[in-house]
Each structure stands twice: as structure tokens, then as C-alpha cells.
Coordinates of C-alpha atoms in Angstrom, one line a residue:
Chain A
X87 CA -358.9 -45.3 -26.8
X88 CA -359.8 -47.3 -29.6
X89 CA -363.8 -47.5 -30.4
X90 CA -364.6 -50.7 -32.6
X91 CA -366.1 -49.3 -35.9
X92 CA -369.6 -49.3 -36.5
X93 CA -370.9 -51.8 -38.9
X94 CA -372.1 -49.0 -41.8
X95 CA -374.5 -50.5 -44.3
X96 CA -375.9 -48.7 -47.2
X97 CA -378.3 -46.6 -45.7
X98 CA -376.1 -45.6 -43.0
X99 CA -373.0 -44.9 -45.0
X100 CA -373.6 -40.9 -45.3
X101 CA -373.9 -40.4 -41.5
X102 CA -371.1 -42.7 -41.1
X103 CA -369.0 -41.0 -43.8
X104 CA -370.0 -37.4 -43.0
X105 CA -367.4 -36.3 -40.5
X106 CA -364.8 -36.6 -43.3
X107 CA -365.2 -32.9 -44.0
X108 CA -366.2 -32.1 -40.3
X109 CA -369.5 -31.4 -40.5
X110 CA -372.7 -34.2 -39.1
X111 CA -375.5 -34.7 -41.0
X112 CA -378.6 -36.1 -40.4
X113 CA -381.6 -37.9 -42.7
X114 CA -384.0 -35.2 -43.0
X115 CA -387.2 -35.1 -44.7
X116 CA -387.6 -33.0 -47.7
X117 CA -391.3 -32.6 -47.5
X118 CA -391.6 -31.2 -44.0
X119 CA -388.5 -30.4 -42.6
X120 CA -388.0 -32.8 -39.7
X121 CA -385.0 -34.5 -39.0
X122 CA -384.5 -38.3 -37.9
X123 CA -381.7 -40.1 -36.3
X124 CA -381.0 -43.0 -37.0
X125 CA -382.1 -42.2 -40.7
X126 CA -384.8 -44.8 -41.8
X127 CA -386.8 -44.8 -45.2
X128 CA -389.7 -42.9 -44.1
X129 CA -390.5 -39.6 -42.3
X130 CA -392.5 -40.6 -39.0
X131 CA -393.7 -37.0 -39.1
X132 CA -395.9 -36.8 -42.2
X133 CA -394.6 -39.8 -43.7
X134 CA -392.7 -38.5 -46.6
X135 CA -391.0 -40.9 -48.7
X136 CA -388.2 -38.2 -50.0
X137 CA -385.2 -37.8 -47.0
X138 CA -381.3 -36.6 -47.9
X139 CA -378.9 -36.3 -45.2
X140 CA -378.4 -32.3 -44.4
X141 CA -375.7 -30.7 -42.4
X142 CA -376.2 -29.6 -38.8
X143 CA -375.0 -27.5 -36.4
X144 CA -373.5 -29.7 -34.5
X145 CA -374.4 -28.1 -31.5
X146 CA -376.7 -29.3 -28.9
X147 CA -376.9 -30.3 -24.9
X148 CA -376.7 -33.3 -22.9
X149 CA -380.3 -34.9 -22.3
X150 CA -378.6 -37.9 -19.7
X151 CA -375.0 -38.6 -19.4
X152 CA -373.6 -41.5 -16.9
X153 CA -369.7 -42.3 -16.3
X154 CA -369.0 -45.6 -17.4
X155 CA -367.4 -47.8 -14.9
X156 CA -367.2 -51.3 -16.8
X157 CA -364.8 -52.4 -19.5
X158 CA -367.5 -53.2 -22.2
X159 CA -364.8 -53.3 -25.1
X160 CA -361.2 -54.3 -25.3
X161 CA -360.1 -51.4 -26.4
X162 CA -362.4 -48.8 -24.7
X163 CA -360.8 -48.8 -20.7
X164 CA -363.2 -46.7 -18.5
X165 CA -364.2 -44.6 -16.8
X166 CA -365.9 -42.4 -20.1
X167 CA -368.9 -40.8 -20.2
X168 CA -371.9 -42.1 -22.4
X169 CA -374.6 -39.2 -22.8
X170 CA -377.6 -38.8 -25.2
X171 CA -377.6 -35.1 -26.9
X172 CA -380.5 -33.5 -27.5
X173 CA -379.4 -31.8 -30.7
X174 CA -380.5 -28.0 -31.0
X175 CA -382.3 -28.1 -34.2
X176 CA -385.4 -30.2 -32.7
X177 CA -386.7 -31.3 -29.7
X178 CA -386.4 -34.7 -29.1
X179 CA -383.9 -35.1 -32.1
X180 CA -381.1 -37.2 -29.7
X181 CA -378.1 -38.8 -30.2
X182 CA -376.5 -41.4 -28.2
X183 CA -372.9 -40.7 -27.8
X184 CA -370.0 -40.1 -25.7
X185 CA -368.8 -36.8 -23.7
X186 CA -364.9 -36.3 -24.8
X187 CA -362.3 -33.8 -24.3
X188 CA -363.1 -33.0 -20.4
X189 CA -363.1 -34.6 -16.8
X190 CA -366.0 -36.9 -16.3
X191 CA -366.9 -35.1 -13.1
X192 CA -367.6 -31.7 -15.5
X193 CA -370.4 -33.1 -17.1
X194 CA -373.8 -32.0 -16.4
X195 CA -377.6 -32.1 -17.5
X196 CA -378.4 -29.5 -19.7
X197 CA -374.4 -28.8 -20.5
X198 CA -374.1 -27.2 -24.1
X199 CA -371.5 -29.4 -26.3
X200 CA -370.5 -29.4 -30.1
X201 CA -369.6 -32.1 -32.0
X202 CA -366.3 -33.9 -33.3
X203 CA -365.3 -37.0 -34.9
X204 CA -363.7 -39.9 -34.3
X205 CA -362.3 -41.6 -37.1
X206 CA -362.0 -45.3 -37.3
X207 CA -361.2 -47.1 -40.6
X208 CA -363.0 -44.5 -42.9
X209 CA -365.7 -44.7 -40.6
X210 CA -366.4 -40.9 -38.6
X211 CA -367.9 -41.3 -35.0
X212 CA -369.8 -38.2 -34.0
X213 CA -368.7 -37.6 -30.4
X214 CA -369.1 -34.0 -28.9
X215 CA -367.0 -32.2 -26.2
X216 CA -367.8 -28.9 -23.9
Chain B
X204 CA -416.8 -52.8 -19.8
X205 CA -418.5 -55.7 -20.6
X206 CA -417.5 -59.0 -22.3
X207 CA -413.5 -58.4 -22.4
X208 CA -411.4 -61.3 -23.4
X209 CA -409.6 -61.1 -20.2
X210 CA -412.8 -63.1 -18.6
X211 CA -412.5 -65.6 -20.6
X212 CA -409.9 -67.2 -19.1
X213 CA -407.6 -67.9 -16.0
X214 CA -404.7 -69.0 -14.6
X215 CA -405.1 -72.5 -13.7
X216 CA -401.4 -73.2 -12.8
X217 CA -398.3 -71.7 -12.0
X218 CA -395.0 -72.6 -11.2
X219 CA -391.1 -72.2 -11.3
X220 CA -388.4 -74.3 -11.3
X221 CA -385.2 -74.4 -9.0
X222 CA -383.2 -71.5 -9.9
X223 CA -379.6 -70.0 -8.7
X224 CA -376.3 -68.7 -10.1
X225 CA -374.6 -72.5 -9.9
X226 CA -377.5 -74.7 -10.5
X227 CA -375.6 -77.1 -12.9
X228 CA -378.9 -77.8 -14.2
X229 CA -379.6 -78.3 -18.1
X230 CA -382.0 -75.7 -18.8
X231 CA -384.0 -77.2 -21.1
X232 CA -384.3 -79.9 -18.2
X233 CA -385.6 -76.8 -16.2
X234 CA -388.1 -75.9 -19.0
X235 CA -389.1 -79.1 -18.3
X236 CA -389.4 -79.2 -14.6
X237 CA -391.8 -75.7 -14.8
X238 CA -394.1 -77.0 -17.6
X239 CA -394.8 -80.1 -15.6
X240 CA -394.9 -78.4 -12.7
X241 CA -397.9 -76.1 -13.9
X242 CA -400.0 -78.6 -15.6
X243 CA -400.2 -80.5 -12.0
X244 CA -400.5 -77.0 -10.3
X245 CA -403.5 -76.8 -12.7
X246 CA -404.6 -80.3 -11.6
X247 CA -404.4 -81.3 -15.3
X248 CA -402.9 -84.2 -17.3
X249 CA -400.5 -83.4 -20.2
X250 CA -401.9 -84.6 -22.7
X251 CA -404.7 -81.6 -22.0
X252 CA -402.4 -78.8 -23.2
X253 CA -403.3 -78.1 -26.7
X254 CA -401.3 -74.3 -26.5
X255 CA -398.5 -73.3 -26.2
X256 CA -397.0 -69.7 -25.8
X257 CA -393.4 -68.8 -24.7
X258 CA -390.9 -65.1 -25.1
X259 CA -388.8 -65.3 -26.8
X260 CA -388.8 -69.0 -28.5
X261 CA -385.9 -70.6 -29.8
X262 CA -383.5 -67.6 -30.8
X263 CA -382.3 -64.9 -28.6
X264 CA -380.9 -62.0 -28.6
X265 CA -377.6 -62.8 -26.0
X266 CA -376.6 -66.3 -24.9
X267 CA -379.0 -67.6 -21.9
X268 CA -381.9 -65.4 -22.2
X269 CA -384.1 -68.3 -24.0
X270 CA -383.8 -71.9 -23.8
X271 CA -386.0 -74.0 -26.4
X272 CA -389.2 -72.6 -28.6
X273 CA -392.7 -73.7 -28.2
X274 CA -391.8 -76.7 -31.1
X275 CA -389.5 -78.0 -28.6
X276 CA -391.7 -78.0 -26.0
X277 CA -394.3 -79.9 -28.4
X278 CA -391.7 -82.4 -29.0
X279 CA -390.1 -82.7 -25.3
X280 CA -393.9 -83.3 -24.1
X281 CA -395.6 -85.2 -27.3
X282 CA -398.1 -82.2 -27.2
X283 CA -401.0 -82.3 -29.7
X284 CA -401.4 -78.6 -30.1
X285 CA -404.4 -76.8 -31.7
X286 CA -402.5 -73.4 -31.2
X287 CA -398.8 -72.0 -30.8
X288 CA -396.8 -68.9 -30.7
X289 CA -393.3 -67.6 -29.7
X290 CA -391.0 -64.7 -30.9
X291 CA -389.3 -61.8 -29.3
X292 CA -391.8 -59.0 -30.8
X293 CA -395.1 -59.1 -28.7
X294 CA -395.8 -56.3 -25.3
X295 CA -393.3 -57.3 -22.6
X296 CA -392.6 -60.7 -21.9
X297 CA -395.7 -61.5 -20.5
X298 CA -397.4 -60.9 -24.1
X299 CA -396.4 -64.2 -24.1
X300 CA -399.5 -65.1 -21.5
X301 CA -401.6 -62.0 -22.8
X302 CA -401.2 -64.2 -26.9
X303 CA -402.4 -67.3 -24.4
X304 CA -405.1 -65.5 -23.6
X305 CA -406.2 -64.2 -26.9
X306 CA -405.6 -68.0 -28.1
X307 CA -408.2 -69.1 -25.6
X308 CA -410.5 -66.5 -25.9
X309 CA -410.9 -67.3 -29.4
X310 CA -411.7 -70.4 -29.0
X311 CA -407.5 -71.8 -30.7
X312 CA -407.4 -73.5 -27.1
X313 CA -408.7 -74.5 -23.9
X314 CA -405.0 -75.1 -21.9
X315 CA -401.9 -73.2 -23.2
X316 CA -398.8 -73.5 -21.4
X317 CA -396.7 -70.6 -21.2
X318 CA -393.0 -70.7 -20.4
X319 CA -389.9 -68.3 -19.9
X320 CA -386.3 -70.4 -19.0
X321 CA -383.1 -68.3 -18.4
X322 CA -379.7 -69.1 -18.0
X323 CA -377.7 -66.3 -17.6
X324 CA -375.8 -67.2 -14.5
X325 CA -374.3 -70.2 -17.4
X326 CA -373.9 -68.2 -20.3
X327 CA -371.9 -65.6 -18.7
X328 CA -369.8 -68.6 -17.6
X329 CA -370.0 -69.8 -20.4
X330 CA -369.8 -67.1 -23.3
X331 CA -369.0 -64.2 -21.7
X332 CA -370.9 -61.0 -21.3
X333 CA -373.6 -59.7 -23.2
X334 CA -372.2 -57.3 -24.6
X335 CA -369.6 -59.2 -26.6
X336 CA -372.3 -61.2 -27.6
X337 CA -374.3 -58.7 -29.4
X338 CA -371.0 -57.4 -31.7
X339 CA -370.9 -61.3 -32.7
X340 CA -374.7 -61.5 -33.2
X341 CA -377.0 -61.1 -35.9
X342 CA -378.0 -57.9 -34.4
X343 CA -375.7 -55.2 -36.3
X344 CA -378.1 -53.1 -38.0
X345 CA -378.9 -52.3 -34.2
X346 CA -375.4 -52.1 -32.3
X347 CA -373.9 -49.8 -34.8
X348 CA -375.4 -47.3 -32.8
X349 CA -374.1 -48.0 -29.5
X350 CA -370.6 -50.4 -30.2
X351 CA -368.3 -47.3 -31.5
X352 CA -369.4 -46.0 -28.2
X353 CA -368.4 -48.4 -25.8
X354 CA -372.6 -49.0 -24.4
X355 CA -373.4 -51.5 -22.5
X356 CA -376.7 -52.4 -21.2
X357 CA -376.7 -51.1 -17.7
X358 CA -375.8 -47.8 -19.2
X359 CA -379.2 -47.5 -20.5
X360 CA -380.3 -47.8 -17.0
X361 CA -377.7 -45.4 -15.9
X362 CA -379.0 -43.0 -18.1
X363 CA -382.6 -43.3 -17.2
X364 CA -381.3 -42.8 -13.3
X365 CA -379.6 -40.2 -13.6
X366 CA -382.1 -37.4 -15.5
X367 CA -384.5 -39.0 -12.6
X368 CA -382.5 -38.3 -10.5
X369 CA -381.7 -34.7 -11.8
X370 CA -386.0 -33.9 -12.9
X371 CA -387.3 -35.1 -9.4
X372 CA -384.5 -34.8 -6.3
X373 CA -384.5 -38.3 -6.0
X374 CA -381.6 -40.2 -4.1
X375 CA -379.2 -43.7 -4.2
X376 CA -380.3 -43.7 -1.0
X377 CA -384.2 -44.3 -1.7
X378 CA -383.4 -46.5 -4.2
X379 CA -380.9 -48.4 -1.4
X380 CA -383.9 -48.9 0.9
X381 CA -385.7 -50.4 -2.6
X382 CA -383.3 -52.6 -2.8
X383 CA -383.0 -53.5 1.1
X384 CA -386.6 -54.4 1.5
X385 CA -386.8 -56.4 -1.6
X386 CA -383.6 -58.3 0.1
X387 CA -386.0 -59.1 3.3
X388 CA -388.8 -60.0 1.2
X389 CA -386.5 -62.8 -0.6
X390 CA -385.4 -63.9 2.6
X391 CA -388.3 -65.4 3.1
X392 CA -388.5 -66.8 -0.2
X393 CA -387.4 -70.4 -1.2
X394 CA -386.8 -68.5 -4.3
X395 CA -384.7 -65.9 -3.2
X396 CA -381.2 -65.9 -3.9
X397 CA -379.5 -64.6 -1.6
X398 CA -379.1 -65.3 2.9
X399 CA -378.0 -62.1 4.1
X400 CA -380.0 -59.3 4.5
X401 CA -378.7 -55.8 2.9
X402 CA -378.5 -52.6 4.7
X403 CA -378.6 -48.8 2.7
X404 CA -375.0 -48.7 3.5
X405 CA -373.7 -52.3 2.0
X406 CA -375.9 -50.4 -0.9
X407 CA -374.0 -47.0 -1.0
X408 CA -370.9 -49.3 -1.0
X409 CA -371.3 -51.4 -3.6
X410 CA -369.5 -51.2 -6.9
X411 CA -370.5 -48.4 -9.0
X412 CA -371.5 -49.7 -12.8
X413 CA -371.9 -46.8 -14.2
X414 CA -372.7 -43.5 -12.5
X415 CA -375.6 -43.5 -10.8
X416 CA -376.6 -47.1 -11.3
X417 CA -374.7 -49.5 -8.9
X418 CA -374.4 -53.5 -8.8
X419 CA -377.1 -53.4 -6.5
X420 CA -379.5 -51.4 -8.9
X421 CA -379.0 -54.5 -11.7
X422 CA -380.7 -57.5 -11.2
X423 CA -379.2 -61.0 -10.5
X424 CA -378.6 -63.4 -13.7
X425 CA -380.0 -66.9 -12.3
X426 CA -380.9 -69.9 -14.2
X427 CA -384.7 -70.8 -13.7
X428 CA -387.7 -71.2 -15.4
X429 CA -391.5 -70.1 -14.8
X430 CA -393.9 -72.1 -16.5
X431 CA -398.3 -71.0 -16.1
X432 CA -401.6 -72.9 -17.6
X433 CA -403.9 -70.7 -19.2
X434 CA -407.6 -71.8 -19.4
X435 CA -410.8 -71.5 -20.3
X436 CA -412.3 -69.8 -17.5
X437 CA -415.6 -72.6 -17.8
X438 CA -413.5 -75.6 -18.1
X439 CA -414.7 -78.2 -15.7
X440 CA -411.1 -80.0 -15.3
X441 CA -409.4 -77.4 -13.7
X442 CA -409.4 -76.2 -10.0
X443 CA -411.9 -73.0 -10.0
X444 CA -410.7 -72.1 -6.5
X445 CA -407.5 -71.9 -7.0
X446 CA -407.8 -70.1 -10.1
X447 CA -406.2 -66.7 -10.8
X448 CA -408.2 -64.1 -12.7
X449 CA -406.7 -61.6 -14.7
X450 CA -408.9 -58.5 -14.3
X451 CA -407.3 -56.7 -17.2
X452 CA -404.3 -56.2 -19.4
X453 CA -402.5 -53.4 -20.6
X454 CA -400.2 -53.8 -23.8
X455 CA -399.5 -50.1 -25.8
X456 CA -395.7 -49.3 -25.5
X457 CA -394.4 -47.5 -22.6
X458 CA -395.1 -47.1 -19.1
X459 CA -398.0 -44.2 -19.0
X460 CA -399.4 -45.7 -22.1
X461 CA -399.7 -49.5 -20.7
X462 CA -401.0 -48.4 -17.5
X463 CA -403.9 -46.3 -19.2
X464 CA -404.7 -49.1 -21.2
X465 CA -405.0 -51.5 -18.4
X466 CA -407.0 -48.9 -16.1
X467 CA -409.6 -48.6 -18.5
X468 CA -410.9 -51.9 -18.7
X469 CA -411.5 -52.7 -15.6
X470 CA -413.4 -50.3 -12.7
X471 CA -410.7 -51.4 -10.0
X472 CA -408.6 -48.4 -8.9
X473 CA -404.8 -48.5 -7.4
X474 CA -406.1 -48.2 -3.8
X475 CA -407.6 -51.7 -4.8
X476 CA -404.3 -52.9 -4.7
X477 CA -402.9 -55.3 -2.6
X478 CA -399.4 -55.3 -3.7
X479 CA -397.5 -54.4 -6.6
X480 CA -394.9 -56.9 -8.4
X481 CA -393.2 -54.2 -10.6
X482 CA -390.0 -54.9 -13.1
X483 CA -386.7 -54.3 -12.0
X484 CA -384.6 -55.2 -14.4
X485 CA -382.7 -52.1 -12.8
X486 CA -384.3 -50.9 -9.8
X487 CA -385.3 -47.7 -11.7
X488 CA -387.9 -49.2 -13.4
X489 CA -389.8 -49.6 -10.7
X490 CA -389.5 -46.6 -9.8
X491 CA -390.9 -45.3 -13.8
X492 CA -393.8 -48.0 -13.4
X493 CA -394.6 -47.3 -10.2
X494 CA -395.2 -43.7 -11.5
X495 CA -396.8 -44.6 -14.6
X496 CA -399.5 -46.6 -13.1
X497 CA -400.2 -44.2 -11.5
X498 CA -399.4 -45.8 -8.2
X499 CA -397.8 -42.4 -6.6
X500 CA -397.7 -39.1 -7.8
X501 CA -395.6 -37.8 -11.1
X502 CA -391.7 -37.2 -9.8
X503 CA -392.7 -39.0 -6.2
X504 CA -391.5 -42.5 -6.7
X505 CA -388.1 -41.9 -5.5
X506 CA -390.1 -40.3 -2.1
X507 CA -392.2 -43.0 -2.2
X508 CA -389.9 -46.2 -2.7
X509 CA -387.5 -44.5 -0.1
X510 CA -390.2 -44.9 2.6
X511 CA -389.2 -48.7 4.4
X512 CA -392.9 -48.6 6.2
X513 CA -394.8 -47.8 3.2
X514 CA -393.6 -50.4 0.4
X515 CA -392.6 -53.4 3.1
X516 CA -395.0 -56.4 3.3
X517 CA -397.2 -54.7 5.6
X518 CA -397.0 -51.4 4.2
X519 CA -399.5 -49.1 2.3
X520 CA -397.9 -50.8 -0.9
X521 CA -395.7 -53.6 -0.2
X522 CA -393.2 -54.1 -3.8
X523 CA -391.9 -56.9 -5.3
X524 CA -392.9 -59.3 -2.1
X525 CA -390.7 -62.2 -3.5
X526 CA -387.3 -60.0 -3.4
X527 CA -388.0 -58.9 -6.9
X528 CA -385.5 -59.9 -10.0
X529 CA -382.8 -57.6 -7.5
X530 CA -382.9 -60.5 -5.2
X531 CA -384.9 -63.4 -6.4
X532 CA -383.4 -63.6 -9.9
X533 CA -383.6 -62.3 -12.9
X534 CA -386.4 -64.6 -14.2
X535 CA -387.3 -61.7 -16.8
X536 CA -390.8 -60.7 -15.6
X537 CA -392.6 -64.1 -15.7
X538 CA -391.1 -64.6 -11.5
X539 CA -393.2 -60.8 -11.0
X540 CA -396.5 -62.5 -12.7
X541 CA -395.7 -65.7 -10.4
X542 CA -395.5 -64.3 -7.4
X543 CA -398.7 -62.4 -8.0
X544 CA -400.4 -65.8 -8.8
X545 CA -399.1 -67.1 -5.1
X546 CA -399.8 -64.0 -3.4
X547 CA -403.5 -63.9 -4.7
X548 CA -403.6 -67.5 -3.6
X549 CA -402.9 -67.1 -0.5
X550 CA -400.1 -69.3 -0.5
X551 CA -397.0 -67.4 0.0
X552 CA -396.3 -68.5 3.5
X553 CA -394.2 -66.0 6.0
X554 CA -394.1 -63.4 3.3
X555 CA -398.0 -63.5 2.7
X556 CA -399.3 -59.7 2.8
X557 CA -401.7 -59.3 5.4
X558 CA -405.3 -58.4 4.8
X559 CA -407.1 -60.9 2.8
X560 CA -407.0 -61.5 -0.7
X561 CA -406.6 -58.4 -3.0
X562 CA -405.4 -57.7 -6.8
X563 CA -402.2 -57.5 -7.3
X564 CA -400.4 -55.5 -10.3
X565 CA -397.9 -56.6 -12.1
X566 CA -395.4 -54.9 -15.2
X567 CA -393.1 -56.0 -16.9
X568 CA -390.2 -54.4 -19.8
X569 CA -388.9 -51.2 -20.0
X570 CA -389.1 -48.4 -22.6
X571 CA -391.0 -49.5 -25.7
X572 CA -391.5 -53.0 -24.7
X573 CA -393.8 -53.0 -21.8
X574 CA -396.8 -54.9 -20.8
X575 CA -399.3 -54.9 -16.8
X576 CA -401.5 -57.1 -15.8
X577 CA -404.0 -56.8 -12.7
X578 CA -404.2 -59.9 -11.5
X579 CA -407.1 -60.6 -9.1

């Protein structure tokens, strides 16, 4: 499979570039502690102006999944499985991804995953398997 | 409440264009076509427009969705406007008719025309599919958050379906009968796209998209246009009989949100309603507005849209009477406000719901881009 790479601009480069060492990290306020994905300039929980991407576990469960039955890109042949992760340091806190390194048919609600990256041209895609 | 915009103004005309998958019909010629159409629907001359309000005006966000901004209207038409606005960011497409509204409550205008062209059925001809489209567009900063991942956007819809699914026992099956009564509503629709009726099983056979969200849970790209008049609800020139009032709006983000909005101001209550024209962009939308309007009970709509007797035409809540955007064509919300606007009329021949004239409520969007309307 090859995923196109994500177009990384300056204030996504950290996320994008994290996985080099294996380890995600998310734009987290430094004022109150909550976490935001995708990372934007301002806390929408007490609107701190101060947020540095912190590791996380990694860990987390799947919110929604589907199995993908259409060829969206040319290098992506289906069937995959898109899922949003609720990650387990927040509620809410989700990431849109894909399920990897199982059958599609063995995914289900609620299933607890970890994450692992897909590297494409420097750029590390967070995808997360059983 | 008392003295809310809403009464300020009315629907004087309505109107849509021929639409289909192989019109071969220049869209902006279809613009056209609606926009004419709804000033005579409105029984007024051109030159009487002095709005104009359209979603998403002159740049889109795929090929097809948009066809021409209010400035090109102005020009096609040699408008003098007092008034104008277009752009993708407003409640649901139909902010496009709730800024009309605003415009003539204000006193910016007395007639704005509203239009929404598509012409999807061309584009994907034409350009491909959407999603190749948005890697090439100006929409990056977005996409780099579903591209490396191979998302579409029925998978959206998928993904919706399928925690629904999981949170509340619904079925494909409900959501089949949905999709088979909205297919015998457009049957008797010279809109409808379609000549053949469709059984739950031709649904539970159709191509899967993306688990659980089938071809027959997306709605049909067409090429069309819709086109209302928005007036001053006093104005002398316009045909007060066949007027359309809209009772009240709702236009916070999100289903719940919208609906509460739009309850509040107005002391009609959903058994009031005649029938409901809800968005089905995918046919689980309907099922979320239906819910958030409070329409059925929380976690019932699968129950409820799976019961044939109660949501066809002469049902407790007949849905989407025109065939919906499943089967009348994706005419991106403005064909769910127009077939509100005939219904109320009275004018909607064989598919007319019985029992005299009632409101109607319509919704439009998904997610964070919603809008409703009661429409009485």
C-alpha cells in the first residue's frame, strides 16, 4: 500500500515528524493540560495561548471504523479499514485513521488498539493495529 | 415570541430547473432557467430583484458543486442590486435563503433571488471524482488529515452508520425501506430520477461503498438548479396566496442544536407537522435529523424510518415526499426546501399529502454545517 503523504506545513510538522522515534504526540496546552488534535494555535478549553506537542500513549479504542470498499487513491487498493480512535488520555480526543495489521472483519467498536507509523518521504502516518 | 425577522418576509417564488445525470445542459444556462423561473413563480418582473443570495458562489470546493456567484447572476440578468451575498461559510446551504431573509428584514431588499446549481453528474464525467479533486485543490491544510489515509467522503457517512448502528440496534434493512419509499415518492415526481421502483432486497443487494453505507445510502449526483424569491412579506406585487411563510429558522451548528433553535421561536410543535423534507445526503442523516428535531424518540429513528406505513405519503410522517436527494437528485438541500414550498402549496399533484395544508420541516447539512426551517 502506498498512502500519498500528507501535505505537512509548519504547524503540523511535529505531528507529522513524531513517529521518527516511535512515539505520537499531540499539541497540548501548557496552561490546563488538555490535548487537541489537529494542533491549532489556541487551546479551545481555557484558551491558552502556550501549546507544545507532548508524547502519548499511543493507546486508545475505536470510536467508528467502516471497511472501505472504493479505490479513493491509486495507490491505496481496498478493502482497508478507516476508524476514528478515541485516544485514552481524553474523552473525545479522536483521531481519524486507519485499522492495520488485522482482518477487516476483526474490527469492532470499542476494540483497544495502539499506534504505529507509516512512513512516507520523511513524513510518519499514525495508524494503530489490535 | 413576537416581532421575529422570520415574519417579515416570504417566499414569493420557487422553482427548479430540468435536472438528470445526462442533461447536456450548460449549467449556468440552468442557473438561468431557475432564476427566471422563480421571479414569474413570484409573478414578478426582473428588473424587481434587487438581492441576490446563492451557496456557495463562484468557487467550490470539488468540480460541479457550484456554477456562477451572485455577480454573475447580476451580470447574466442586468440586476440593479441594493444587496448581495455568497460564500461557502454561512448554516447549511439554505443560510443562503436564511441571509435573504435577514437582507429583507433589514430593509437591504424587497426581492432577493436565491439560487443553488449543481453539476455533479458532468464533473464526474468530466474531472473525475471528488476525491482526486480535493488533493489538487486549494484545500490542503484540510486533506492532510484524511489523504494519507485513503478517506473519501462516503466514509464519513460510513462511519456515522455504523456507531448508529452499533448505539441503537438499528438495521440496513430500515434504512432499505428509507430508501424504497423515497423511490415511490419520486415516482411520482417529474423530478425524480429514476422509473423503477426499489424493493429492500435490490437495497440489500447493492454495491457496498464502504461498510455499512451502500450505493443506495448515497445520494444521486444530477445536474439541476433551484432558484426561490424572497420578499417583503407586505409587498403589494407579489401573490400573497401563494406565498410560503417561514414560521422560523434554526441556524446553531449541529443537529440537536439547530433544532432547539428553530423550536423556540415559534409555538408550533412536531405533531404540527405535515411532512418532513430531511437531508439525505446519505440516508443516515435523516435518520440523525429526524432524531434531533426531535421528530422520534433518542436512538428510535432507525425503528421509526423502518416503518413503510408510518413515513409514506399518507403516513403519521411522510419523509422526503419528492424521492429525497436518494432519488430526486442531489440538488444539495435547496430540492428539500422546494418541495416544502410545493407541498404547502398544495401543488404537488399525485404525491400531495393528504389532509390539508400543514407546515412542513425542512434540514439541511450534516455535522457542523446544518441549518431547518419550518415552513408553513
Amino acid at each position: 500500500m502506498q498512502r500519498p503523504r500528507p501535505h505537512v506545513s509548519d504547524r503540523t510538522r511535529a505531528y507529522w515528524e513524531s513517529g521518527a522515534d516511535g512515539r505520537l504526540r499531540l499539541a497540548r496546552c501548557q496552561a490546563c493540560g488538555h490535548y487537541q488534535h489537529p494542533p491549532a494555535p489556541v487551546c479551545p478549553s481555557c484558551r491558552g495561548r502556550e501549546l507544545a506537542f507532548e508524547p502519548v500513549s499511543g493507546r486508545g479504542t475505536v470510536w467508528s471504523y467502516t471497511v472501505n470498499r472504493y479505490q479513493w487513491k491509486e495507490g491505496m487498493p481496498p478493502p482497508y479499514v478507516i476508524a476514528e480512535v478515541e485516544l485514552a488520555e481524553q474523552p473525545g480526543l479522536k483521531i481519524l485513521t486507519n485499522i492495520v495489521d488485522c482482518e477487516p472483519e476483526a474490527v469492532t467498536l470499542g476494540m483497544a488498539v495502539t499506534v504505529r507509523f507509516d512512513e512516507v518521504d520523511g513524513a510518519y502516518v499514525p495508524v494503530f493495529r489490535p | 415570541m413576537t416581532g421575529k425577522f422570520e415574519d417579515s418576509c416570504v417566499i414569493s417564488g420557487a422553482f427548479r430547473s430540468r435536472s438528470g445525470r445526462k442533461l447536456s445542459v450548460d449549467p449556468w444556462e440552468l442557473s438561468v432557467e431557475a432564476a427566471l423561473g422563480a421571479i414569474a413563480d413570484a409573478g414578478l418582473e426582473v428588473e424587481a430583484i434587487d438581492g441576490l443570495s446563492t451557496y456557495p458562489g463562484p468557487v467550490g470546493s470539488t468540480p460541479g458543486i457550484t456554477a456562477g456567484g451572485t455577480q454573475d447572476m447580476k451580470a447574466m440578468l442586468g440586476l440593479k442590486t441594493r444587496w448581495h451575498t455568497g460564500g461557502m461559510e454561512m448554516p447549511g446551504q439554505l443560510g443562503a435563503v436564511i441571509n435573504a431573509m435577514m437582507a429583507v428584514h433589514a430593509g437591504l431588499a424587497e426581492h432577493v433571488l436565491c439560487f443553488r446549481t449543481v453539476w455533479e453528474a458532468s464533473a464526474q464525467r468530466q474531472v473525475g471524482s471528488r476525491a482526486k479533486a480535493l488533493d489538487d485543490s486549494a484545500m490542503l491544510e484540510r486533506t492532510q488529515w484524511t489523504s494519507p489515509y485513503g478517506v473519501g467522503y462516503p466514509n464519513y457517512g460510513a462511519l456515522l452508520m455504523q456507531r448508529y448502528f452499533a448505539q441503537t440496534g438499528a438495521t440496513r434493512e430500515q434504512f432499505g425501506t428509507l430508501a424504497s419509499v423515497q423511490r415511490d415518492n419520486s415516482l411520482l415526481n417529474p423530478h425524480g430520477q429514476f422509473d423503477m421502483p426499489l424493493t429492500v432486497e435490490d437495497y440489500l443487494a447493492a454495491r457496498m461503498i464502504s461498510d455499512p453505507l451502500c450505493l443506495l445510502d448515497c445520494d444521486m449526483p444530477i445536474d439541476g438548479s433551484v432558484a426561490f424569491v424572497v420578499s417583503r412579506a407586505d409587498s403589494n406585487a407579489i401573490d400573497a396566496a401563494r406565498a410560503v411563510r417561514i414560521e422560523a429558522v434554526g441556524s446553531s451548528l449541529g443537529y440537536e442544536e439547530c433544532a432547539a433553535m428553530m423550536w423556540s421561536r415559534t409555538a408550533l410543535r412536531p405533531r404540527d407537522i405535515g411532512a418532513a423534507q430531511l437531508y439525505d445526503g446519505w440516508s443516515i442523516l435523516t435518520a440523525l435529523w429526524l432524531e434531533g428535531l426531535g421528530l422520534c424518540e433518542p436512538g428510535q429513528g432507525g425503528r421509526f424510518i423502518g416503518d413503510r406505513a408510518r413515513i409514506s405519503r399518507d403516513g403519521e410522517l411522510p419523509i422526503n415526499t419528492d424521492g429525497g436527494q436518494l432519488s430526486a437528485g442531489r440538488m444539495h438541500g435547496f430540492g428539500q426546501l422546494y418541495e416544502a414550498c410545493v407541498q404547502v402549496r398544495g401543488e404537488a399533484g399525485e404525491r400531495q399529502v393528504p389532509g390539508g395544508r400543514k407546515p412542513q420541516v425542512v434540514s439541511v447539512g450534516a455535522a457542523d454545517f446544518t441549518s431547518c426551517m419550518l415552513v408553513a
